[in-house]
mmCIF file of C-alpha atoms and ligand atoms in Angstrom:
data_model
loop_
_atom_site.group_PDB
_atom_site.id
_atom_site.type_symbol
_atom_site.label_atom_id
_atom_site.label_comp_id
_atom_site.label_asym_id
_atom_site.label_seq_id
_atom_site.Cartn_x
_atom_site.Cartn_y
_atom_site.Cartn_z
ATOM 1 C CA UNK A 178 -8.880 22.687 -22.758
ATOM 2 C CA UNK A 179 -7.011 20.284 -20.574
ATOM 3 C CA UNK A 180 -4.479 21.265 -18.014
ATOM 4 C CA UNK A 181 -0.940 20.607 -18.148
ATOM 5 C CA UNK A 182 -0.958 19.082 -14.664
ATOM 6 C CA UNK A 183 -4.112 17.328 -15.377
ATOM 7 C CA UNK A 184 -3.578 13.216 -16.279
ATOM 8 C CA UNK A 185 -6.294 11.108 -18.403
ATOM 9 C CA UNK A 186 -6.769 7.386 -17.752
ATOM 10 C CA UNK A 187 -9.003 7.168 -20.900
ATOM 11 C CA UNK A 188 -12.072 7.932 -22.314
ATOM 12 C CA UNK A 189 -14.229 7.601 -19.329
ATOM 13 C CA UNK A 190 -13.396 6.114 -16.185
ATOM 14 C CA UNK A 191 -16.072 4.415 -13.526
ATOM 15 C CA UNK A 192 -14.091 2.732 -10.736
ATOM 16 C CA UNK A 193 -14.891 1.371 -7.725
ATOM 17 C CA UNK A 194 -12.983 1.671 -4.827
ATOM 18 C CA UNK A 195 -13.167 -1.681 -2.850
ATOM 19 C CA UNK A 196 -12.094 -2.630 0.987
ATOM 20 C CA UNK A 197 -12.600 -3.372 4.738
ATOM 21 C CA UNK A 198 -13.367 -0.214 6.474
ATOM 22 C CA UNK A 199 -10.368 1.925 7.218
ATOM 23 C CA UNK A 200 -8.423 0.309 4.269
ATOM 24 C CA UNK A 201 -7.807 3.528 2.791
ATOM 25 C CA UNK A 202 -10.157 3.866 0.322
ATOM 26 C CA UNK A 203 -11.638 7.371 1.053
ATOM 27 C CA UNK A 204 -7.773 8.497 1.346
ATOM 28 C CA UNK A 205 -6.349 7.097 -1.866
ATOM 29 C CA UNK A 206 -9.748 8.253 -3.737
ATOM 30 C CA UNK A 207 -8.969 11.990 -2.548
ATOM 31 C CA UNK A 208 -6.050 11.898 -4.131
ATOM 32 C CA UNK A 209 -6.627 10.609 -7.629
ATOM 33 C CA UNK A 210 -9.658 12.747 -7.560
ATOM 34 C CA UNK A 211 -7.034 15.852 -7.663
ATOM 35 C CA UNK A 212 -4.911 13.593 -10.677
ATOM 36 C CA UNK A 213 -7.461 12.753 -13.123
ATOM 37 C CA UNK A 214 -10.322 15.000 -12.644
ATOM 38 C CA UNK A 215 -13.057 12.224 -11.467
ATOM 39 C CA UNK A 216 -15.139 13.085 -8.728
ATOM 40 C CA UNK A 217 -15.393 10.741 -5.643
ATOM 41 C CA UNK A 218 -18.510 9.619 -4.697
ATOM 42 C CA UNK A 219 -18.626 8.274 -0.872
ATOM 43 C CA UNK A 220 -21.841 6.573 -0.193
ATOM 44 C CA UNK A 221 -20.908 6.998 3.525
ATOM 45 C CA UNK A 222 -20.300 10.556 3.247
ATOM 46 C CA UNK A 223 -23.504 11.119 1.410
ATOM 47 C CA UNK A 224 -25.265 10.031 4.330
ATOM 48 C CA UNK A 225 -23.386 11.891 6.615
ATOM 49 C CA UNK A 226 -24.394 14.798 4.913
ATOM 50 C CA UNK A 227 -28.066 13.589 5.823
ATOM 51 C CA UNK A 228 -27.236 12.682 8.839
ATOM 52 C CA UNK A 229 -26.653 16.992 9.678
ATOM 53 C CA UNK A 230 -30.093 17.592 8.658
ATOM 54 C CA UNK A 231 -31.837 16.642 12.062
ATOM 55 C CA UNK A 232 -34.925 14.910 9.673
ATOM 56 C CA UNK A 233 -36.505 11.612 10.471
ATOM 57 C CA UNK A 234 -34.683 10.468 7.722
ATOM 58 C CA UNK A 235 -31.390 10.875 9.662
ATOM 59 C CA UNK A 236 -32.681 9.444 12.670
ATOM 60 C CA UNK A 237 -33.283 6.635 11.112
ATOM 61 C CA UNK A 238 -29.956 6.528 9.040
ATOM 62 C CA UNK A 239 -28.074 7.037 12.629
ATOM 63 C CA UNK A 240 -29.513 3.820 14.004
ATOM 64 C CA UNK A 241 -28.464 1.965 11.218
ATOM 65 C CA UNK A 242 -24.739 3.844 10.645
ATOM 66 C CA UNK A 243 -23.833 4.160 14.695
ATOM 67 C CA UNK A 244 -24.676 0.385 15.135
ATOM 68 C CA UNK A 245 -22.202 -0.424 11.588
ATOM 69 C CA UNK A 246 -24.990 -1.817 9.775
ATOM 70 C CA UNK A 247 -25.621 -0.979 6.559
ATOM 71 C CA UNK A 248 -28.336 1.026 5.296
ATOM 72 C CA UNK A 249 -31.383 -0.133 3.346
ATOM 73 C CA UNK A 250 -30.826 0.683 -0.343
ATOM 74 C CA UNK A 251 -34.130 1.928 -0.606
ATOM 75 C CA UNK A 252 -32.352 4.802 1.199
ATOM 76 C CA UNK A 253 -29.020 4.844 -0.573
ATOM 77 C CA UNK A 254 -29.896 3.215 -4.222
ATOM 78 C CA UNK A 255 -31.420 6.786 -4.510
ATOM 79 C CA UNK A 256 -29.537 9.184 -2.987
ATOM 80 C CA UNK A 257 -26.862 7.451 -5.466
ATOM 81 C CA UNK A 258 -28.976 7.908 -8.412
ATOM 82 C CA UNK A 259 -29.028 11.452 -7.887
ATOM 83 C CA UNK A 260 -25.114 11.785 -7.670
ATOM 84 C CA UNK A 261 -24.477 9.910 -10.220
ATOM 85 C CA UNK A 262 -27.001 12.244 -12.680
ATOM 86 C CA UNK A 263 -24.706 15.251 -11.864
ATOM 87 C CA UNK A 264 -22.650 16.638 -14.979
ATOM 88 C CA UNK A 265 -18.863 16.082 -12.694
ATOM 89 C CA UNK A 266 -19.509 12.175 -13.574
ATOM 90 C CA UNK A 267 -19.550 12.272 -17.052
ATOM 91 C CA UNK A 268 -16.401 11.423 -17.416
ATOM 92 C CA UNK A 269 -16.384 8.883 -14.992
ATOM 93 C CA UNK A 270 -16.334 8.836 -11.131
ATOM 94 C CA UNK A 271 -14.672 7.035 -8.308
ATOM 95 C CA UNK A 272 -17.047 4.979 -6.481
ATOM 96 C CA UNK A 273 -16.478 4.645 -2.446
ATOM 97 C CA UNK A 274 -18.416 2.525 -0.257
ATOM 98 C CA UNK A 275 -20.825 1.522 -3.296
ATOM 99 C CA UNK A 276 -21.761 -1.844 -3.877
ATOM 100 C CA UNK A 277 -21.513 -3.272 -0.464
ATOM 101 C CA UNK A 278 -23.343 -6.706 -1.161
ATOM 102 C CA UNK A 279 -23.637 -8.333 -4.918
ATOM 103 C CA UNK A 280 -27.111 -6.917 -4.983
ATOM 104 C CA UNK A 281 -26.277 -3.753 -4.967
ATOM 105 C CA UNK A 282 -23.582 -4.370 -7.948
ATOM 106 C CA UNK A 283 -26.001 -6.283 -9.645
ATOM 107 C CA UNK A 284 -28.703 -3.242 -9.499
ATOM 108 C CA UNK A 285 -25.494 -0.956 -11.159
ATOM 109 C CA UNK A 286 -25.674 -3.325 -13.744
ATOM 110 C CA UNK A 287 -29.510 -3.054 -14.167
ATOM 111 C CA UNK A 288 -29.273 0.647 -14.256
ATOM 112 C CA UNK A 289 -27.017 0.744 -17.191
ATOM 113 C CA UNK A 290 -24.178 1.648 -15.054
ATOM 114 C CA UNK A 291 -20.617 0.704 -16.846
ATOM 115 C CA UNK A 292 -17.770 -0.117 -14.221
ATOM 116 C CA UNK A 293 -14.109 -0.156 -15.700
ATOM 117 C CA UNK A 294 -12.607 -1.636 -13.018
ATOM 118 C CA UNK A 295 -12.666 -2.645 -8.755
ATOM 119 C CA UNK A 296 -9.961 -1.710 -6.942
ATOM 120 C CA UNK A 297 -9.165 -3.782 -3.846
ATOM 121 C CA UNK A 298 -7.275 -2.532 -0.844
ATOM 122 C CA UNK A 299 -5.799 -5.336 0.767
ATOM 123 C CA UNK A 300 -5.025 -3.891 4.681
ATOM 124 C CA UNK A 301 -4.349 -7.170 7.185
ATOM 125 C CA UNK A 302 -7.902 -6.952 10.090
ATOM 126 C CA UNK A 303 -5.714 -5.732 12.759
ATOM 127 C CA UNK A 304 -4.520 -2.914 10.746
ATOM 128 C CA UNK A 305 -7.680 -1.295 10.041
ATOM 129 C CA UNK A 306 -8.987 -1.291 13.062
ATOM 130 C CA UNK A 307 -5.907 0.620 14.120
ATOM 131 C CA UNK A 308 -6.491 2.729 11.542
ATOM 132 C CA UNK A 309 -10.115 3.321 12.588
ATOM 133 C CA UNK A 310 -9.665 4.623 15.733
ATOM 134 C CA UNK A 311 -6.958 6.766 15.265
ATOM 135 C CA UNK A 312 -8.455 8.476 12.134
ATOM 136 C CA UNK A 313 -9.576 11.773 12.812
ATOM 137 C CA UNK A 314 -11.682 13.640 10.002
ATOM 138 C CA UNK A 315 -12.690 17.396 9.461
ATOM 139 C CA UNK A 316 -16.162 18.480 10.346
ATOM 140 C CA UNK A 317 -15.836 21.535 7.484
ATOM 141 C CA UNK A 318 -14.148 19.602 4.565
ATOM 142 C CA UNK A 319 -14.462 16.289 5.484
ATOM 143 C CA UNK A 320 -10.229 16.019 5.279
ATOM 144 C CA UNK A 321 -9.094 12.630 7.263
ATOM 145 C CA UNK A 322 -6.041 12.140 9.030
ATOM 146 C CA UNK A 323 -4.760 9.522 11.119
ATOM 147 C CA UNK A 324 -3.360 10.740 14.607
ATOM 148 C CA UNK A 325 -1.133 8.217 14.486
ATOM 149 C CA UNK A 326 0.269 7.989 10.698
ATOM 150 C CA UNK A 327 -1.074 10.409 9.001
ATOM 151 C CA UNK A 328 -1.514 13.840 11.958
ATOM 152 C CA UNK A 329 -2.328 17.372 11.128
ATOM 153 C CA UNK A 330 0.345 20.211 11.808
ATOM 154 C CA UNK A 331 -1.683 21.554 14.940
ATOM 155 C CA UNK A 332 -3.896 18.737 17.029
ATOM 156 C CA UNK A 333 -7.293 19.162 16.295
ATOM 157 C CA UNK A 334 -7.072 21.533 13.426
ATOM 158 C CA UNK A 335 -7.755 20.478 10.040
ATOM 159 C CA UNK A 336 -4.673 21.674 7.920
ATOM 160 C CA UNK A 337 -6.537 22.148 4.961
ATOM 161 C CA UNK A 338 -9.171 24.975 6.463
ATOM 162 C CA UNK A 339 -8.345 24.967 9.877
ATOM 163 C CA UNK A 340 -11.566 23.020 10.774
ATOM 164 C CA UNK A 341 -12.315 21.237 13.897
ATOM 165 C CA UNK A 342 -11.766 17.630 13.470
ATOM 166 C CA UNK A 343 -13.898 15.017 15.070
ATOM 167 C CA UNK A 344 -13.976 10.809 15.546
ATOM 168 C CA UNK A 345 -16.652 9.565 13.661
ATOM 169 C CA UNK A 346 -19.293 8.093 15.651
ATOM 170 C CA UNK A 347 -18.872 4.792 14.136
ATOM 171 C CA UNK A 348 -15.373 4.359 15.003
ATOM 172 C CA UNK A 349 -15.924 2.925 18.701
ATOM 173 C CA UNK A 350 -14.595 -0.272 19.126
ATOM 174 C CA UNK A 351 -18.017 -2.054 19.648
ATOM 175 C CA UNK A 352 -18.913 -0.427 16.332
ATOM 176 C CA UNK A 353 -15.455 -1.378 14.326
ATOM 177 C CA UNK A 354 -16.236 -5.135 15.251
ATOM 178 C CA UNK A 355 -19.980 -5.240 13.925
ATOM 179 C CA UNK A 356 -18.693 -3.163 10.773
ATOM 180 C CA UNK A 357 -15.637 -5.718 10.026
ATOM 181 C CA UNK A 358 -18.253 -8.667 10.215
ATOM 182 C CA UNK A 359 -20.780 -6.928 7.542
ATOM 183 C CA UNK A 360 -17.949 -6.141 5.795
ATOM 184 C CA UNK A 361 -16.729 -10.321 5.963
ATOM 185 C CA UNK A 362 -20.269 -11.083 5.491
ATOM 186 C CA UNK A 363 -21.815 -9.198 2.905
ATOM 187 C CA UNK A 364 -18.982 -6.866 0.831
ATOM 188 C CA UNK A 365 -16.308 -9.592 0.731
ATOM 189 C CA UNK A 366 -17.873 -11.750 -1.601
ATOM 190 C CA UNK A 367 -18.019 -8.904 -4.603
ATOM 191 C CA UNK A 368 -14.035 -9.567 -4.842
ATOM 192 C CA UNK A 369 -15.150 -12.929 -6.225
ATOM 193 C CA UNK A 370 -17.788 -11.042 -8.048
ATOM 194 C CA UNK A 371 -15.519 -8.439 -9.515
ATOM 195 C CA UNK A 372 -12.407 -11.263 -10.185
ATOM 196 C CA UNK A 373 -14.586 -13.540 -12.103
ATOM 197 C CA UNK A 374 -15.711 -10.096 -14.882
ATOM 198 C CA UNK A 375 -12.107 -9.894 -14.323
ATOM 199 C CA UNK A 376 -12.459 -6.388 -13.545
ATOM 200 C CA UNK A 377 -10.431 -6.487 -10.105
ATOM 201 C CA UNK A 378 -7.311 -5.181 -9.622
ATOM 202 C CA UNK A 379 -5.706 -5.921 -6.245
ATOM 203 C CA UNK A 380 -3.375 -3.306 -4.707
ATOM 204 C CA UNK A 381 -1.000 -3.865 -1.154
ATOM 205 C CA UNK A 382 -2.660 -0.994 0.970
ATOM 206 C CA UNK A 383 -0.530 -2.112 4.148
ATOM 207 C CA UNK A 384 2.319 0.992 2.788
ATOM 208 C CA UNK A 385 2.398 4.598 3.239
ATOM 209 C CA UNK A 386 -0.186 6.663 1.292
ATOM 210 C CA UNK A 387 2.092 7.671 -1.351
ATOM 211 C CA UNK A 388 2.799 4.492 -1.933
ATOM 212 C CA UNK A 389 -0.095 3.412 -2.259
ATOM 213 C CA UNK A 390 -1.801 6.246 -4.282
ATOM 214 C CA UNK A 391 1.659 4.815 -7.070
ATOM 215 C CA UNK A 392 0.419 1.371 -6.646
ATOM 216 C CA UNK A 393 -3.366 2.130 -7.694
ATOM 217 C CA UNK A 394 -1.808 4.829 -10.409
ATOM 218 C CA UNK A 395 0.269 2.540 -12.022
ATOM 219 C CA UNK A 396 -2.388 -0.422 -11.924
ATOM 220 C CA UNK A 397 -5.176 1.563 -13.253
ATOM 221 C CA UNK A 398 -2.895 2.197 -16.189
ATOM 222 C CA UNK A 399 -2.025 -0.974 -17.328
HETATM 223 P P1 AP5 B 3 -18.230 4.572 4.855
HETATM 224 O O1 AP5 B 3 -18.097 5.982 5.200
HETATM 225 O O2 AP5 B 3 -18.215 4.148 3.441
HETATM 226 O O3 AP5 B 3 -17.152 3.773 5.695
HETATM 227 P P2 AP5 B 3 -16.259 2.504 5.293
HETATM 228 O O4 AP5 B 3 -16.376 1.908 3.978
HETATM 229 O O5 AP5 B 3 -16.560 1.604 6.429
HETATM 230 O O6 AP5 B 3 -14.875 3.093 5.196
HETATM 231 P P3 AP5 B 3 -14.163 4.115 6.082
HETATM 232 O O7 AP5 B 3 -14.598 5.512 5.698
HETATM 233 O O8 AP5 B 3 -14.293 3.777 7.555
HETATM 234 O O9 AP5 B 3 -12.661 3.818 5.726
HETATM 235 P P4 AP5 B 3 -11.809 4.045 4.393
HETATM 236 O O10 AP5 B 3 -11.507 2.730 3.771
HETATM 237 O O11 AP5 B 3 -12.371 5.123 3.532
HETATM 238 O O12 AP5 B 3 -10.458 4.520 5.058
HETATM 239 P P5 AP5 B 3 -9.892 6.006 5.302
HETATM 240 O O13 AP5 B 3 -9.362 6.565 4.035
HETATM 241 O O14 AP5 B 3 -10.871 6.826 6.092
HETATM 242 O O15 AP5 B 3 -19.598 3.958 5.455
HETATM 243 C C1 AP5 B 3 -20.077 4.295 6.737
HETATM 244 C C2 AP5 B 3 -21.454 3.678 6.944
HETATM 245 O O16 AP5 B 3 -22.380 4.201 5.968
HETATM 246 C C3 AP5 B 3 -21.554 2.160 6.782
HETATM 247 O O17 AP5 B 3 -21.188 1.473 7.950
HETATM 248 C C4 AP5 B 3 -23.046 1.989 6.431
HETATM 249 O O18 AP5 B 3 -23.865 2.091 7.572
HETATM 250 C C5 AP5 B 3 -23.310 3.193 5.552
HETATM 251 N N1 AP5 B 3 -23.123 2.919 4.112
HETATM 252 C C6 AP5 B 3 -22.182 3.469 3.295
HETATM 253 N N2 AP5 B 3 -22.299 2.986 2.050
HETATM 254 C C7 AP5 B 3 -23.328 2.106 2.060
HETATM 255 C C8 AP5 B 3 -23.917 1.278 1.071
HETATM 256 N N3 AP5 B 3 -23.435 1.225 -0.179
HETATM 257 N N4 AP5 B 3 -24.951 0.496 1.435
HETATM 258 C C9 AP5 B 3 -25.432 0.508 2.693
HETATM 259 N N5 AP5 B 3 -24.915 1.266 3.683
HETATM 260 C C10 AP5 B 3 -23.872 2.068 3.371
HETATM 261 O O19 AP5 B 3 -8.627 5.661 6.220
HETATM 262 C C11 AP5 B 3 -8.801 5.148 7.519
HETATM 263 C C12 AP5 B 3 -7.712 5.714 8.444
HETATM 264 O O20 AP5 B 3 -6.438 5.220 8.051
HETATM 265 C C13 AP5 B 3 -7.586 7.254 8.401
HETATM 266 O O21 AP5 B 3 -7.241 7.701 9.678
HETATM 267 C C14 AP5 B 3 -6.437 7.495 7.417
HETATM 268 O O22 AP5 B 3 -5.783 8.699 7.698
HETATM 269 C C15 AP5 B 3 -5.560 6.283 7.676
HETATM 270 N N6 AP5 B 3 -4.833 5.792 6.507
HETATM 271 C C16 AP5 B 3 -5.315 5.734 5.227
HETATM 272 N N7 AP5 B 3 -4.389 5.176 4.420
HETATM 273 C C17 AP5 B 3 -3.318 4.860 5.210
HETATM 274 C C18 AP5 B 3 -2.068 4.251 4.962
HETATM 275 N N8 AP5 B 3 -1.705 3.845 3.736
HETATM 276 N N9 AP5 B 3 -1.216 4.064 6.008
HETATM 277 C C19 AP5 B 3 -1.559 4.444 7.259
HETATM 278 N N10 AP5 B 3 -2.734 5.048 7.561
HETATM 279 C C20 AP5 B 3 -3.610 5.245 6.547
#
């Protein structure tokens, strides 16, 4: 039975969470994960889990993630597969980081893969990479803050589980750049991609979180 507090978007809902890097997207995704009961699937934090496991496998990720490139999706196309096979995405699931370049959409497509819609958070350049280097995320439950706009109570300390919270090794400024100009490069183009199925739904992310969690809320329902 379905809980009082609990909201429904319909049937099943697959969404994909679109935008520059520190646009929001893992932020806003938290939070309708708690509203409508889809989980959020972070390609980025899937490999961070790998990255923990001291393999060669995370070697080889770190090169690739501490340098802003993007992985080969003979690496993540997998890892995704397996996610996406668990019984929490039946329903439908938020996807976060995932496509990054039209092949990778394409290959959802060719997997039978049914996306609803794309959000887009639209953050001006020079506000993400603000919002980069002052984000700040939990090393226990992966919680992000922003030291800036969004802090924890107690410096350091995740409020959540009083974790230890850490900058992401990919959020030095040599790093941000390369990661914007992927992003320009090879993401950017799936707005096109998305408008044209006319799946895309575009959403101001340059406002406070609440506002913006409303904006996506109320778009996602029309
Ligand atoms: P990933 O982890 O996916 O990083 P990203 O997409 O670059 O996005 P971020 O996590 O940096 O930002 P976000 O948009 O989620 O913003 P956030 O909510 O944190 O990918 C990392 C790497 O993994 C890639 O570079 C690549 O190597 C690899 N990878 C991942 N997926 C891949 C794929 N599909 N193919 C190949 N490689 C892949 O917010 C940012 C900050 O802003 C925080 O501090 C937050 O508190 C703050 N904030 C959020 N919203 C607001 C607001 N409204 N106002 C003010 N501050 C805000």
């Amino acid at each position: 039975m379905r809980r009082k507090s609990q909201v429904t978007l319909g049937d099943k809902m697959n969404l994909i969470f679109l935008g520059a890097p520190g646009s929001g997207k893992g932020t806003v995704a938290k939070k309708v994960t708690e509203k409508f009961s889809i989980p959020q699937i972070s390609t980025g934090d899937l490999l961070r889990e790998e990255l923990k496991k001291d393999s060669r496998l995370s070697w080889e990720l770190k090169s690739y993630m501490d340098s802003g490139k993007l992985v080969p999706d003979s690496i993540i196309v997998p890892m995704l597969k397996v996610r996406l096979s668990k019984k929490d995405c039946e329903k439908g699931f938020i996807l976060d980081g995932f496509p990054r370049t039209i092949a990778q959409a394409e290959l959802l497509g060719k997997e039978g893969v049914k996306i609803e819609k794309a959000v887009l958070f639209d953050v001006p350049m020079k506000e993400v990479y603000d919002r980069i280097v002052n984000r700040r995320t939990c090393k226990s439950c992966g919680a992000v803050y922003n030291i800036l706009t969004i802090p924890p109570k107690k410096e350091g300390v995740c409020d959540k589980c009083g974790g230890e919270l850490y900058s992401r090794e990919d959020q030095r400024p040599e790093v941000i750049t390369k990661r914007l100009e992927v992003y320009a490069k090879e993401t950017e183009p799936l707005i096109e991609y998305y408008r044209e199925k006319k799946k895309l739904i575009k959403v101001d992310a340059n406002q406070i979180p609440e506002k913006v969690l409303q904006a996506t809320i109320e778009k996602l329902r029309e």
